[in-house]
Short mmCIF file of C-alpha atoms and ligand atoms in Angstrom, two decimals:
data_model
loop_
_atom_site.label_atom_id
_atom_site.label_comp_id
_atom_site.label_asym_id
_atom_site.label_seq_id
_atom_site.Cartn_x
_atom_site.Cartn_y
_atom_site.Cartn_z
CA UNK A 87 14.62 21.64 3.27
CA UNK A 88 12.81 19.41 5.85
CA UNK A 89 12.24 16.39 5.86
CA UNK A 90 9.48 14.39 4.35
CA UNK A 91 7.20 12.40 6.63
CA UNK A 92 5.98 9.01 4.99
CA UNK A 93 3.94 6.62 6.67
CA UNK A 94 4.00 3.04 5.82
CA UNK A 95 0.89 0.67 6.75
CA UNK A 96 2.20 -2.50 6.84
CA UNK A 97 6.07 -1.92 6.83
CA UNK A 98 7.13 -4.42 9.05
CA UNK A 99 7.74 -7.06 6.38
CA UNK A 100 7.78 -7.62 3.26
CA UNK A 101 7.16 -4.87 0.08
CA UNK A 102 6.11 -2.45 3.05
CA UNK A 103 9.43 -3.27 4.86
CA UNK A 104 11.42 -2.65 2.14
CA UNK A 105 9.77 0.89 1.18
CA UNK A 106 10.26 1.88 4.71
CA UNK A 107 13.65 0.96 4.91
CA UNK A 108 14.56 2.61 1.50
CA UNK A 109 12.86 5.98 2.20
CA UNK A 110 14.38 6.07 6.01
CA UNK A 111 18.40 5.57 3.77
CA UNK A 112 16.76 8.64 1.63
CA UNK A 113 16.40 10.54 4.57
CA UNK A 114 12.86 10.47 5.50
CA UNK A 115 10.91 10.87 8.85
CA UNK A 116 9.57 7.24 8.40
CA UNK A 117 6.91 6.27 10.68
CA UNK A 118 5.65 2.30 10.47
CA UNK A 119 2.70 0.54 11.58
CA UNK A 120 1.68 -2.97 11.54
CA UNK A 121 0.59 -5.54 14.54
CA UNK A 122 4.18 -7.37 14.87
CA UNK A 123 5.58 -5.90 17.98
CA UNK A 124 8.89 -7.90 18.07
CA UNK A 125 9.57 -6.80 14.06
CA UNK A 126 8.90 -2.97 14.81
CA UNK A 127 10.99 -2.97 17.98
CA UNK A 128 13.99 -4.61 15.52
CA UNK A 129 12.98 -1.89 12.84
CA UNK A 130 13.39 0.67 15.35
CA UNK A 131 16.84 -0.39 16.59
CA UNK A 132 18.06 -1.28 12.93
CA UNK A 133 16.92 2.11 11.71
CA UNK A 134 17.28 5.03 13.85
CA UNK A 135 14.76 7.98 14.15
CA UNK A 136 11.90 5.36 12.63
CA UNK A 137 8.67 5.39 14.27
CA UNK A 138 6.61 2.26 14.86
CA UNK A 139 3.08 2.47 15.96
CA UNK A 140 1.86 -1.18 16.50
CA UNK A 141 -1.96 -2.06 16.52
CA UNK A 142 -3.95 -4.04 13.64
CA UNK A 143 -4.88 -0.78 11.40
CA UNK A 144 -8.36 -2.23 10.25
CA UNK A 145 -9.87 -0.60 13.51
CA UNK A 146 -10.40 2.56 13.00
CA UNK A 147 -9.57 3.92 16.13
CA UNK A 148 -5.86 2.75 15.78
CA UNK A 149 -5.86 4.43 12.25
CA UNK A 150 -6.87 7.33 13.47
CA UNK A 151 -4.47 7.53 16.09
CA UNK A 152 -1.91 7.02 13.75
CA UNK A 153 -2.73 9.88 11.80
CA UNK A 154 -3.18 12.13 14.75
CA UNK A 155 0.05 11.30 16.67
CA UNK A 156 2.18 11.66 12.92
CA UNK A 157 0.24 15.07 12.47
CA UNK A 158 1.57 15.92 16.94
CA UNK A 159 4.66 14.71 16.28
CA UNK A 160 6.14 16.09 13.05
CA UNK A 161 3.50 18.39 11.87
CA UNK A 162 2.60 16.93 8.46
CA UNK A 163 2.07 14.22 6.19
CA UNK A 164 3.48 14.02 2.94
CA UNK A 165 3.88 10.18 1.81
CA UNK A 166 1.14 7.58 2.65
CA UNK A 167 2.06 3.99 1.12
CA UNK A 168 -0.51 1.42 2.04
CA UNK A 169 0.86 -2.47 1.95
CA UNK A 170 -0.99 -4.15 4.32
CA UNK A 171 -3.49 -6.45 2.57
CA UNK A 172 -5.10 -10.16 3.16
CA UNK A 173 -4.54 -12.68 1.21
CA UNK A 174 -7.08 -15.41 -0.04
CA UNK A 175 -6.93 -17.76 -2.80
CA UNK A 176 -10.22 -19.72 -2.49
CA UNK A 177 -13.13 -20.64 -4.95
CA UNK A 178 -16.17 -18.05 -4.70
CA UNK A 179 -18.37 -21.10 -3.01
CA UNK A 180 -15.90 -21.83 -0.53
CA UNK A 181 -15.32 -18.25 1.09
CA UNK A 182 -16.68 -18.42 4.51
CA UNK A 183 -19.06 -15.85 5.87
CA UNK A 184 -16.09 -15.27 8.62
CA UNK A 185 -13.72 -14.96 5.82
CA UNK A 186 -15.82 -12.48 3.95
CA UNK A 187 -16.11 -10.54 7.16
CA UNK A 188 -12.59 -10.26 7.69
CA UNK A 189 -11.99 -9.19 4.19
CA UNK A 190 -14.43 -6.63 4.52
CA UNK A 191 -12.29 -5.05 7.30
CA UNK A 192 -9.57 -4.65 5.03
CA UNK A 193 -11.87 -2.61 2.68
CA UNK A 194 -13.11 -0.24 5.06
CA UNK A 195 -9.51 0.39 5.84
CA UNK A 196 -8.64 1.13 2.75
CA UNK A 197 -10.76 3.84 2.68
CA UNK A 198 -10.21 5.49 6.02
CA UNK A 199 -6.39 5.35 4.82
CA UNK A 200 -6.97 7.46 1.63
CA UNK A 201 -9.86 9.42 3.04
CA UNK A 202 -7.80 10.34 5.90
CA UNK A 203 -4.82 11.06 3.87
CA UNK A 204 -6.64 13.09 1.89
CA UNK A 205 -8.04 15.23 4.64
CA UNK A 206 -4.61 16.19 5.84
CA UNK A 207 -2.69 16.75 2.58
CA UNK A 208 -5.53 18.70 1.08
CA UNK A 209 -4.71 21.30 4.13
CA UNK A 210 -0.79 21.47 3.09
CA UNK A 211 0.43 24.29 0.88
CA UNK A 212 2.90 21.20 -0.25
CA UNK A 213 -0.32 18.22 -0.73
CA UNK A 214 1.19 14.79 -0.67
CA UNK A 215 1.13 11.47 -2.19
CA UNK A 216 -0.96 8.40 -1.73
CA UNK A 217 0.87 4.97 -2.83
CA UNK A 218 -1.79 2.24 -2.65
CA UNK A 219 0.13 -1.31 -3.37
CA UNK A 220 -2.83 -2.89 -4.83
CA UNK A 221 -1.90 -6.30 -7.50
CA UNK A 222 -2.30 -6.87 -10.55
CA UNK A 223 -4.91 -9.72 -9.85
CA UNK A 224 -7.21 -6.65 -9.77
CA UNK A 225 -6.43 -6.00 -13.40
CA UNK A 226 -9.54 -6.58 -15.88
CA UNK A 227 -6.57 -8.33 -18.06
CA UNK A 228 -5.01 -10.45 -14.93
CA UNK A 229 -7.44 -11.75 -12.92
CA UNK A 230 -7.10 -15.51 -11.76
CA UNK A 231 -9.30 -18.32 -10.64
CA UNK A 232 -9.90 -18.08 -6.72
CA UNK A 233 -9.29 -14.81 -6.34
CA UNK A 234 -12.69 -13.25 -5.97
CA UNK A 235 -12.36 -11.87 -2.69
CA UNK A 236 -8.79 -10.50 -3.25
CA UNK A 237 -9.75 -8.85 -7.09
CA UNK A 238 -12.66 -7.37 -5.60
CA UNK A 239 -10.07 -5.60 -3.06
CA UNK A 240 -7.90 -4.85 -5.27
CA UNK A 241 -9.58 -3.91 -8.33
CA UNK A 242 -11.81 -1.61 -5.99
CA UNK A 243 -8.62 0.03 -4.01
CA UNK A 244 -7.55 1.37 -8.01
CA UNK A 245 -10.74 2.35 -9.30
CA UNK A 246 -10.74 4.49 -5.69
CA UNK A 247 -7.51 5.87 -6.51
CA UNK A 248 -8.61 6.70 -10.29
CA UNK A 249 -11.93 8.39 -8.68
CA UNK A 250 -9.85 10.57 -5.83
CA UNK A 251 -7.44 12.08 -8.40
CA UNK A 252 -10.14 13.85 -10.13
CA UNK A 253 -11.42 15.64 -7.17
CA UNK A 254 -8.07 16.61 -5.33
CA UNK A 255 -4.73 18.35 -7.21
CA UNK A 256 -2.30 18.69 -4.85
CA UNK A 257 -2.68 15.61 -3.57
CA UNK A 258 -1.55 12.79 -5.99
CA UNK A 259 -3.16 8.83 -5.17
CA UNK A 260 -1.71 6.04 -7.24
CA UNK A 261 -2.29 2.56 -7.21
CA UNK A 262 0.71 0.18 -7.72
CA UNK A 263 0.12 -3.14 -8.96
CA UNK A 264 2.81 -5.76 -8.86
CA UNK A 265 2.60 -9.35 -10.77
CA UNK A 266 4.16 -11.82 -8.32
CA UNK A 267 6.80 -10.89 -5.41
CA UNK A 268 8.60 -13.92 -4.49
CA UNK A 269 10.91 -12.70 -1.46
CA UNK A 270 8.01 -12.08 0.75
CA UNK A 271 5.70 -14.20 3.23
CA UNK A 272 2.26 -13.20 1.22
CA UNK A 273 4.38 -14.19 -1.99
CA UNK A 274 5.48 -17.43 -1.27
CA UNK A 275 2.39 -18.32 -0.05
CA UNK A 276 0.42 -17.47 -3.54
CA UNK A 277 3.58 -19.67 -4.82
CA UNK A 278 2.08 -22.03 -2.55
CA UNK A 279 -1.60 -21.90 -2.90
CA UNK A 280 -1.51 -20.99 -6.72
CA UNK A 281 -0.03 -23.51 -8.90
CA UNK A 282 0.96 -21.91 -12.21
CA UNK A 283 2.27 -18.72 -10.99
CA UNK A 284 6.29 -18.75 -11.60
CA UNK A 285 8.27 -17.95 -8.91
CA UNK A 286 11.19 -17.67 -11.68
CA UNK A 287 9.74 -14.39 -13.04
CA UNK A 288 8.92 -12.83 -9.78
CA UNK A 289 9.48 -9.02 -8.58
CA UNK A 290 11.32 -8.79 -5.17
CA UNK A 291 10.28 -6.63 -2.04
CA UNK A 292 13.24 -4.12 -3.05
CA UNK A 293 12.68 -3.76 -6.41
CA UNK A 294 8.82 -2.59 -5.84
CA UNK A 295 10.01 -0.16 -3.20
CA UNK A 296 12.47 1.84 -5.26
CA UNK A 297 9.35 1.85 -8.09
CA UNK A 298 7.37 3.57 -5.09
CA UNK A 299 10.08 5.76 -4.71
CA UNK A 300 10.30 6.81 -8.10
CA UNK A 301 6.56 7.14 -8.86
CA UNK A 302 6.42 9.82 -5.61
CA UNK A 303 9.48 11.39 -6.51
CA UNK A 304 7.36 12.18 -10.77
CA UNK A 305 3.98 11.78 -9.22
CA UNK A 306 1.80 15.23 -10.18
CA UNK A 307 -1.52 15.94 -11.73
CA UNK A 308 -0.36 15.63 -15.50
CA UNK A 309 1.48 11.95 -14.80
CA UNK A 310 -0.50 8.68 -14.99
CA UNK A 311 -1.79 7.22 -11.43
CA UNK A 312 -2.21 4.04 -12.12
CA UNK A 313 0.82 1.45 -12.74
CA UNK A 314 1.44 -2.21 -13.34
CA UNK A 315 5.12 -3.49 -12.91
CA UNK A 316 5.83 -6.84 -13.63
CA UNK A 317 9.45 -9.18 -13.99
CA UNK A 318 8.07 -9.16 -18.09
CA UNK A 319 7.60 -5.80 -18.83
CA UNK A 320 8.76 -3.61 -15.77
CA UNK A 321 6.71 -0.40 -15.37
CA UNK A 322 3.83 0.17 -17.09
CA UNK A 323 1.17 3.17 -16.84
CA UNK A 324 -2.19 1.70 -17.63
CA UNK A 325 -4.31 5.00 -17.09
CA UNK A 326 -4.46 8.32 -18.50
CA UNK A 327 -4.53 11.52 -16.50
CA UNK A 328 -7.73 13.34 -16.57
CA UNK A 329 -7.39 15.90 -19.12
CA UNK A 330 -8.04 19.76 -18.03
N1 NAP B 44 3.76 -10.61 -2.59
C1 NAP B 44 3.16 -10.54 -3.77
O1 NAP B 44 3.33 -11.40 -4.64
C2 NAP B 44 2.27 -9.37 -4.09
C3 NAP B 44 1.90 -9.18 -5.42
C4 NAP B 44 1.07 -8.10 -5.74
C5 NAP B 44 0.63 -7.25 -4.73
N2 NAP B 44 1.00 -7.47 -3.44
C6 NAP B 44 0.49 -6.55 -2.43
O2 NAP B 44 1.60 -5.91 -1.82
C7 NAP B 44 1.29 -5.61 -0.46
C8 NAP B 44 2.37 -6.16 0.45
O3 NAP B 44 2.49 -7.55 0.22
P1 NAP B 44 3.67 -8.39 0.86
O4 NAP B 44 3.92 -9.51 -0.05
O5 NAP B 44 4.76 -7.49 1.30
O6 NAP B 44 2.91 -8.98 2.14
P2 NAP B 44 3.46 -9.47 3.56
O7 NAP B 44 4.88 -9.87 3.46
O8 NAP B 44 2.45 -10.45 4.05
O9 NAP B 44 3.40 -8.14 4.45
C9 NAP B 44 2.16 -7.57 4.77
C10 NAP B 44 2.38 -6.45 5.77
O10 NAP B 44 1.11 -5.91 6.14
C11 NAP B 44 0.98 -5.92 7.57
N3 NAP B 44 -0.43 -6.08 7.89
C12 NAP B 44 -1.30 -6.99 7.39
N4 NAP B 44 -2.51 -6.85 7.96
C13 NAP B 44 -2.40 -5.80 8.83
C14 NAP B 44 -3.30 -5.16 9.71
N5 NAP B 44 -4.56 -5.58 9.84
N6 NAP B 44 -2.86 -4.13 10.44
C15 NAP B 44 -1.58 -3.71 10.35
N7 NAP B 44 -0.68 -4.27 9.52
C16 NAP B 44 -1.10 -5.31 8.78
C17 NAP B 44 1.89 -7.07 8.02
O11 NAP B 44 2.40 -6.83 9.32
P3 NAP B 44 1.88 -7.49 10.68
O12 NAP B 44 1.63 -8.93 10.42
O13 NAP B 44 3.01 -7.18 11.61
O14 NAP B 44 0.65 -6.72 11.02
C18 NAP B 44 3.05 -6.89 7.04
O15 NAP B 44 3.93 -5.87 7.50
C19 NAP B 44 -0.10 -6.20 -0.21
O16 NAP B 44 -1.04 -5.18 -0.37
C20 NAP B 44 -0.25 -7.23 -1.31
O17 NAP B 44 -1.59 -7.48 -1.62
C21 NAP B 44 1.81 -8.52 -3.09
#
């Protein structure tokens, strides 16, 4: 069989790092983007036959031409896992306008990521799969203090997933959401910025990426899309499939 092509937005640290480096030992076509041109040139020399493509994926343009040259080069698209995110943990009153606007940029991406995703799978005999790491700060039952900004992210990147599996059924989205990851840069800085969280009961990178693998490996019309996974409780589906 050939190989699977997976993209990974944001792989060149942390929970994206760790999925990309887990699906390349699983014998993948893995193709990585992210800004950090030093850490994809070391991915690229660590992991032979990865692909980097460095540019900051909330313009558009650079998404697109991530999609396109994936599509030139190896003729499909089956595994999407989006990791890049912001993080913020500020009071409502206290998010700048700047702020805001920079969030905002991280919405629209998520969009053009599943939209264009979508668009390419739906044209596969095969379809694909869409892993969306979203948290589980944008849980109705987990939401914290100063996290407006990031819930609203979040919380809108699952309902999105919940929303695109009823149109689509070859192509599966889910929406991942991890309690606290301790091993990575975004993770020890909600450590740092949001006293009461436990670092003692935290996830690590590797752990979430073999959950992604898993969930694409089962992932189909019939199986749940949307997941928490948490040191506590592990995996848990926390949404029904649509019924036929
Ligand atoms: N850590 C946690 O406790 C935790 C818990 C729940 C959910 N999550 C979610 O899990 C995902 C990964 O988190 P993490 O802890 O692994 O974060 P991280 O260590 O900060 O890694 C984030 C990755 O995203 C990339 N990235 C960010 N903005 C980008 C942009 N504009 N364009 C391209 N790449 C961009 C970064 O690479 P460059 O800097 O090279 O661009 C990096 O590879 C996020 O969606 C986060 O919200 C994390």
């Amino acid at each position: 069989m050939d190989k699977r092509v997976v993209i990974v937005i944001g792989g060149s640290k942390g929970i994206g790092r760790a999925t990309a480096e887990l699906f390349h030992k699983q014998g993948d076509q893995v193709m990585v983007a992210a800004r950090d041109t030093a850490k994809l040139a070391e991915l690229e020399r660590e992991l032979p036959g990865l692909v980097s493509f460095a540019g900051d994926m909330t313009a558009s343009k650079n998404l697109e031409s991530l999609f396109d040259k994936t599509v030139k080069r190896f003729g499909k698209i089956d595994v999407v896992v989006l990791s890049a995110a912001p993080f913020m943990s500020k009071p409502l009153c206290e998010v700048s306008d700047d702020e805001w606007q920079q969030s905002l940029k991280y919405v629209d991406m998520i969009f053009r990521v599943n939209r264009a995703a979508a668009r390419q799978m739906s044209k596969q005999a095969r379809g694909g799969t869409v892993v969306n790491i979203s948290s589980r700060a944008g849980l109705r039952e987990d939401v914290l203090p100063n996290s407006s900004v990031y819930a609203l992210i979040k919380g809108g990147m699952t309902h999105l997933v919940m929303a695109a599996n009823q149109e689509m059924r070859n192509v599966q989205f889910i929406s991942l959401c991890p309690g606290l990851v301790g091993d990575t840069e975004m993770g020890q800085r909600a450590v740092a910025e949001r006293p009461g969280i436990d670092n003692g009961e935290s996830l690590s990178a590797a752990e979430v990426a073999q959950t992604i693998s898993a969930l694409v490996e089962g992932a189909g019309p019939k199986t749940p899309h949307v997941y928490r996974l948490t040191r506590e409780l592990g995996l848990e589906a926390i949404e029904s499939p649509a019924q036929d």
